[in-house]
Amino acid sequence: AVQYRESAMFMMQEHFGRVAAMANGRVPFDATSAAANAQIVAQLAKLPWPAFAEGTQGGKAQDDIWKEQAKFKDLSAKMEAETAKLAEVAAAGQLEAIKAQVGRVGASCKACHDDFRKR
Ligand code: ASC
């Protein structure tokens, strides 16, 4: 379970990074690539949660995840929703809107990591 959820998040980071690099101007904007990668991120964002079942404590996950289930669910659902929105926005192909939504996705990753990922 630890390897599964960390793999899913690694893949998410890779594909989100490709969209974020365009949003940040580090690589040229390619609307087709942004849309494809954002779609992959939105699909990957659904995967980690069943792999946080009771008894799977470990890896980079803080034990607080299993003590504050409602809060963890809320933050993970928020990230899923923001990535779904990113896929939508990227499909429309407007760089300015993609930049704004990349910021919201990043903030939703960070919000959960701040409280629940080991440092
Ligand atoms: C990423 C990544 C995260 C988030 C976060 C944003 O690319 O791996 O965890 O963005 O750093 O603040």
PDB file of C-alpha atoms and ligand atoms in Angstrom:
ATOM      1  CA  ALA A   1       0.000   0.000   0.000  1.00  0.00           C
ATOM      2  CA  VAL A   2       2.864   2.384   0.854  1.00  0.00           C
ATOM      3  CA  GLN A   3       4.584   1.706  -2.460  1.00  0.00           C
ATOM      4  CA  TYR A   4       1.293   2.009  -4.335  1.00  0.00           C
ATOM      5  CA  ARG A   5       0.315   5.400  -2.918  1.00  0.00           C
ATOM      6  CA  GLU A   6       3.848   6.807  -3.167  1.00  0.00           C
ATOM      7  CA  SER A   7       4.060   5.609  -6.789  1.00  0.00           C
ATOM      8  CA  ALA A   8       0.735   7.244  -7.629  1.00  0.00           C
ATOM      9  CA  MET A   9       1.905  10.507  -6.085  1.00  0.00           C
ATOM     10  CA  PHE A  10       5.263  10.277  -7.859  1.00  0.00           C
ATOM     11  CA  MET A  11       3.476   9.936 -11.205  1.00  0.00           C
ATOM     12  CA  MET A  12       1.180  12.805 -10.270  1.00  0.00           C
ATOM     13  CA  GLN A  13       4.166  15.006  -9.475  1.00  0.00           C
ATOM     14  CA  GLU A  14       5.746  14.134 -12.843  1.00  0.00           C
ATOM     15  CA  HIS A  15       2.674  14.951 -14.900  1.00  0.00           C
ATOM     16  CA  PHE A  16       1.651  17.980 -12.848  1.00  0.00           C
ATOM     17  CA  GLY A  17       5.235  19.209 -13.193  1.00  0.00           C
ATOM     18  CA  ARG A  18       4.893  19.202 -16.982  1.00  0.00           C
ATOM     19  CA  VAL A  19       1.837  21.456 -16.803  1.00  0.00           C
ATOM     20  CA  ALA A  20       3.364  23.615 -14.055  1.00  0.00           C
ATOM     21  CA  ALA A  21       6.531  24.109 -16.152  1.00  0.00           C
ATOM     22  CA  MET A  22       4.382  25.658 -18.891  1.00  0.00           C
ATOM     23  CA  ALA A  23       2.427  27.720 -16.398  1.00  0.00           C
ATOM     24  CA  ASN A  24       5.677  29.042 -14.958  1.00  0.00           C
ATOM     25  CA  GLY A  25       7.155  29.762 -18.398  1.00  0.00           C
ATOM     26  CA  ARG A  26      10.007  27.271 -17.935  1.00  0.00           C
ATOM     27  CA  VAL A  27       8.931  25.440 -21.082  1.00  0.00           C
ATOM     28  CA  PRO A  28       6.936  26.806 -24.022  1.00  0.00           C
ATOM     29  CA  PHE A  29       3.159  26.466 -23.776  1.00  0.00           C
ATOM     30  CA  ASP A  30       1.800  23.530 -25.752  1.00  0.00           C
ATOM     31  CA  ALA A  31      -1.970  23.354 -25.302  1.00  0.00           C
ATOM     32  CA  THR A  32      -2.232  19.715 -26.414  1.00  0.00           C
ATOM     33  CA  SER A  33       0.444  18.581 -23.992  1.00  0.00           C
ATOM     34  CA  ALA A  34      -1.006  20.671 -21.136  1.00  0.00           C
ATOM     35  CA  ALA A  35      -4.459  19.166 -21.664  1.00  0.00           C
ATOM     36  CA  ALA A  36      -3.141  15.596 -21.914  1.00  0.00           C
ATOM     37  CA  ASN A  37      -0.986  15.914 -18.808  1.00  0.00           C
ATOM     38  CA  ALA A  38      -3.704  17.641 -16.783  1.00  0.00           C
ATOM     39  CA  GLN A  39      -6.082  14.802 -17.717  1.00  0.00           C
ATOM     40  CA  ILE A  40      -3.527  12.260 -16.477  1.00  0.00           C
ATOM     41  CA  VAL A  41      -3.091  14.184 -13.215  1.00  0.00           C
ATOM     42  CA  ALA A  42      -6.857  14.231 -12.637  1.00  0.00           C
ATOM     43  CA  GLN A  43      -7.037  10.455 -13.147  1.00  0.00           C
ATOM     44  CA  LEU A  44      -3.991   9.765 -10.963  1.00  0.00           C
ATOM     45  CA  ALA A  45      -5.461  11.982  -8.215  1.00  0.00           C
ATOM     46  CA  LYS A  46      -8.174   9.356  -7.660  1.00  0.00           C
ATOM     47  CA  LEU A  47      -5.742   6.551  -6.948  1.00  0.00           C
ATOM     48  CA  PRO A  48      -3.873   7.055  -3.653  1.00  0.00           C
ATOM     49  CA  TRP A  49      -6.779   7.091  -1.171  1.00  0.00           C
ATOM     50  CA  PRO A  50      -7.740   3.395  -0.947  1.00  0.00           C
ATOM     51  CA  ALA A  51      -4.035   2.745  -0.266  1.00  0.00           C
ATOM     52  CA  PHE A  52      -4.322   4.664   3.039  1.00  0.00           C
ATOM     53  CA  ALA A  53      -6.437   1.913   4.630  1.00  0.00           C
ATOM     54  CA  GLU A  54      -6.158   1.138   8.354  1.00  0.00           C
ATOM     55  CA  GLY A  55      -2.990  -0.833   9.064  1.00  0.00           C
ATOM     56  CA  THR A  56      -0.994   0.686   6.213  1.00  0.00           C
ATOM     57  CA  GLN A  57       0.789   3.312   8.311  1.00  0.00           C
ATOM     58  CA  GLY A  58       4.341   4.007   7.144  1.00  0.00           C
ATOM     59  CA  GLY A  59       6.413   5.601   4.441  1.00  0.00           C
ATOM     60  CA  LYS A  60       6.114   9.373   4.326  1.00  0.00           C
ATOM     61  CA  ALA A  61       2.632   9.288   5.821  1.00  0.00           C
ATOM     62  CA  GLN A  62       2.260  10.783   9.280  1.00  0.00           C
ATOM     63  CA  ASP A  63       0.251   8.678  11.725  1.00  0.00           C
ATOM     64  CA  ASP A  64      -2.078  11.692  12.107  1.00  0.00           C
ATOM     65  CA  ILE A  65      -3.730  10.585   8.854  1.00  0.00           C
ATOM     66  CA  TRP A  66      -5.302   7.707  10.756  1.00  0.00           C
ATOM     67  CA  LYS A  67      -6.174   9.917  13.748  1.00  0.00           C
ATOM     68  CA  GLU A  68      -7.746  12.732  11.745  1.00  0.00           C
ATOM     69  CA  GLN A  69      -9.593  10.849   9.021  1.00  0.00           C
ATOM     70  CA  ALA A  70     -12.215  13.535   8.376  1.00  0.00           C
ATOM     71  CA  LYS A  71      -9.570  16.212   7.859  1.00  0.00           C
ATOM     72  CA  PHE A  72      -7.479  13.915   5.627  1.00  0.00           C
ATOM     73  CA  LYS A  73     -10.548  13.046   3.524  1.00  0.00           C
ATOM     74  CA  ASP A  74     -11.444  16.697   3.200  1.00  0.00           C
ATOM     75  CA  LEU A  75      -7.954  17.732   2.046  1.00  0.00           C
ATOM     76  CA  SER A  76      -7.596  14.806  -0.356  1.00  0.00           C
ATOM     77  CA  ALA A  77     -11.047  15.468  -1.845  1.00  0.00           C
ATOM     78  CA  LYS A  78     -10.103  19.115  -2.279  1.00  0.00           C
ATOM     79  CA  MET A  79      -6.983  18.134  -4.231  1.00  0.00           C
ATOM     80  CA  GLU A  80      -8.995  15.751  -6.410  1.00  0.00           C
ATOM     81  CA  ALA A  81     -11.507  18.505  -7.162  1.00  0.00           C
ATOM     82  CA  GLU A  82      -8.779  21.033  -8.015  1.00  0.00           C
ATOM     83  CA  THR A  83      -7.090  18.574 -10.398  1.00  0.00           C
ATOM     84  CA  ALA A  84     -10.439  17.853 -12.076  1.00  0.00           C
ATOM     85  CA  LYS A  85     -10.829  21.607 -12.549  1.00  0.00           C
ATOM     86  CA  LEU A  86      -7.302  21.786 -13.984  1.00  0.00           C
ATOM     87  CA  ALA A  87      -8.184  19.126 -16.565  1.00  0.00           C
ATOM     88  CA  GLU A  88     -11.263  21.147 -17.509  1.00  0.00           C
ATOM     89  CA  VAL A  89      -9.385  24.424 -17.756  1.00  0.00           C
ATOM     90  CA  ALA A  90      -6.492  22.835 -19.686  1.00  0.00           C
ATOM     91  CA  ALA A  91      -8.938  21.335 -22.189  1.00  0.00           C
ATOM     92  CA  ALA A  92     -10.076  24.889 -22.946  1.00  0.00           C
ATOM     93  CA  GLY A  93      -6.467  25.826 -23.755  1.00  0.00           C
ATOM     94  CA  GLN A  94      -6.205  29.278 -22.157  1.00  0.00           C
ATOM     95  CA  LEU A  95      -2.776  29.723 -20.581  1.00  0.00           C
ATOM     96  CA  GLU A  96      -3.836  32.430 -18.099  1.00  0.00           C
ATOM     97  CA  ALA A  97      -6.601  30.215 -16.702  1.00  0.00           C
ATOM     98  CA  ILE A  98      -4.205  27.252 -16.557  1.00  0.00           C
ATOM     99  CA  LYS A  99      -1.696  29.355 -14.581  1.00  0.00           C
ATOM    100  CA  ALA A 100      -4.349  30.271 -12.011  1.00  0.00           C
ATOM    101  CA  GLN A 101      -5.534  26.685 -11.647  1.00  0.00           C
ATOM    102  CA  VAL A 102      -1.988  25.293 -11.414  1.00  0.00           C
ATOM    103  CA  GLY A 103      -1.607  27.598  -8.412  1.00  0.00           C
ATOM    104  CA  ARG A 104      -4.754  26.182  -6.795  1.00  0.00           C
ATOM    105  CA  VAL A 105      -3.683  22.590  -7.405  1.00  0.00           C
ATOM    106  CA  GLY A 106      -0.231  23.284  -5.948  1.00  0.00           C
ATOM    107  CA  ALA A 107      -1.812  24.888  -2.886  1.00  0.00           C
ATOM    108  CA  SER A 108      -4.047  21.850  -2.395  1.00  0.00           C
ATOM    109  CA  CYS A 109      -1.029  19.485  -2.550  1.00  0.00           C
ATOM    110  CA  LYS A 110       0.810  21.639  -0.048  1.00  0.00           C
ATOM    111  CA  ALA A 111      -2.136  21.975   2.345  1.00  0.00           C
ATOM    112  CA  CYS A 112      -2.248  18.214   2.876  1.00  0.00           C
ATOM    113  CA  HIS A 113       1.533  17.740   2.885  1.00  0.00           C
ATOM    114  CA  ASP A 114       1.958  20.459   5.539  1.00  0.00           C
ATOM    115  CA  ASP A 115      -0.226  18.525   7.965  1.00  0.00           C
ATOM    116  CA  PHE A 116       0.183  14.915   6.945  1.00  0.00           C
ATOM    117  CA  ARG A 117       3.515  14.236   5.210  1.00  0.00           C
ATOM    118  CA  LYS A 118       6.643  13.520   7.193  1.00  0.00           C
ATOM    119  CA  ARG A 119       9.411  16.101   6.920  1.00  0.00           C
TER     120      ARG A 119
HETATM  121  C1  ASC B   1       4.381  19.721  -6.886  1.00  0.00           C
HETATM  122  C2  ASC B   1       4.561  18.715  -5.921  1.00  0.00           C
HETATM  123  C3  ASC B   1       3.899  19.076  -4.809  1.00  0.00           C
HETATM  124  C4  ASC B   1       3.242  20.361  -5.031  1.00  0.00           C
HETATM  125  C5  ASC B   1       3.642  21.356  -4.023  1.00  0.00           C
HETATM  126  C6  ASC B   1       3.106  22.716  -4.323  1.00  0.00           C
HETATM  127  O1  ASC B   1       4.811  19.719  -8.020  1.00  0.00           O
HETATM  128  O2  ASC B   1       5.255  17.619  -6.050  1.00  0.00           O
HETATM  129  O3  ASC B   1       3.803  18.420  -3.695  1.00  0.00           O
HETATM  130  O4  ASC B   1       3.610  20.743  -6.372  1.00  0.00           O
HETATM  131  O5  ASC B   1       5.046  21.442  -3.953  1.00  0.00           O
HETATM  132  O6  ASC B   1       3.458  23.620  -3.306  1.00  0.00           O
END
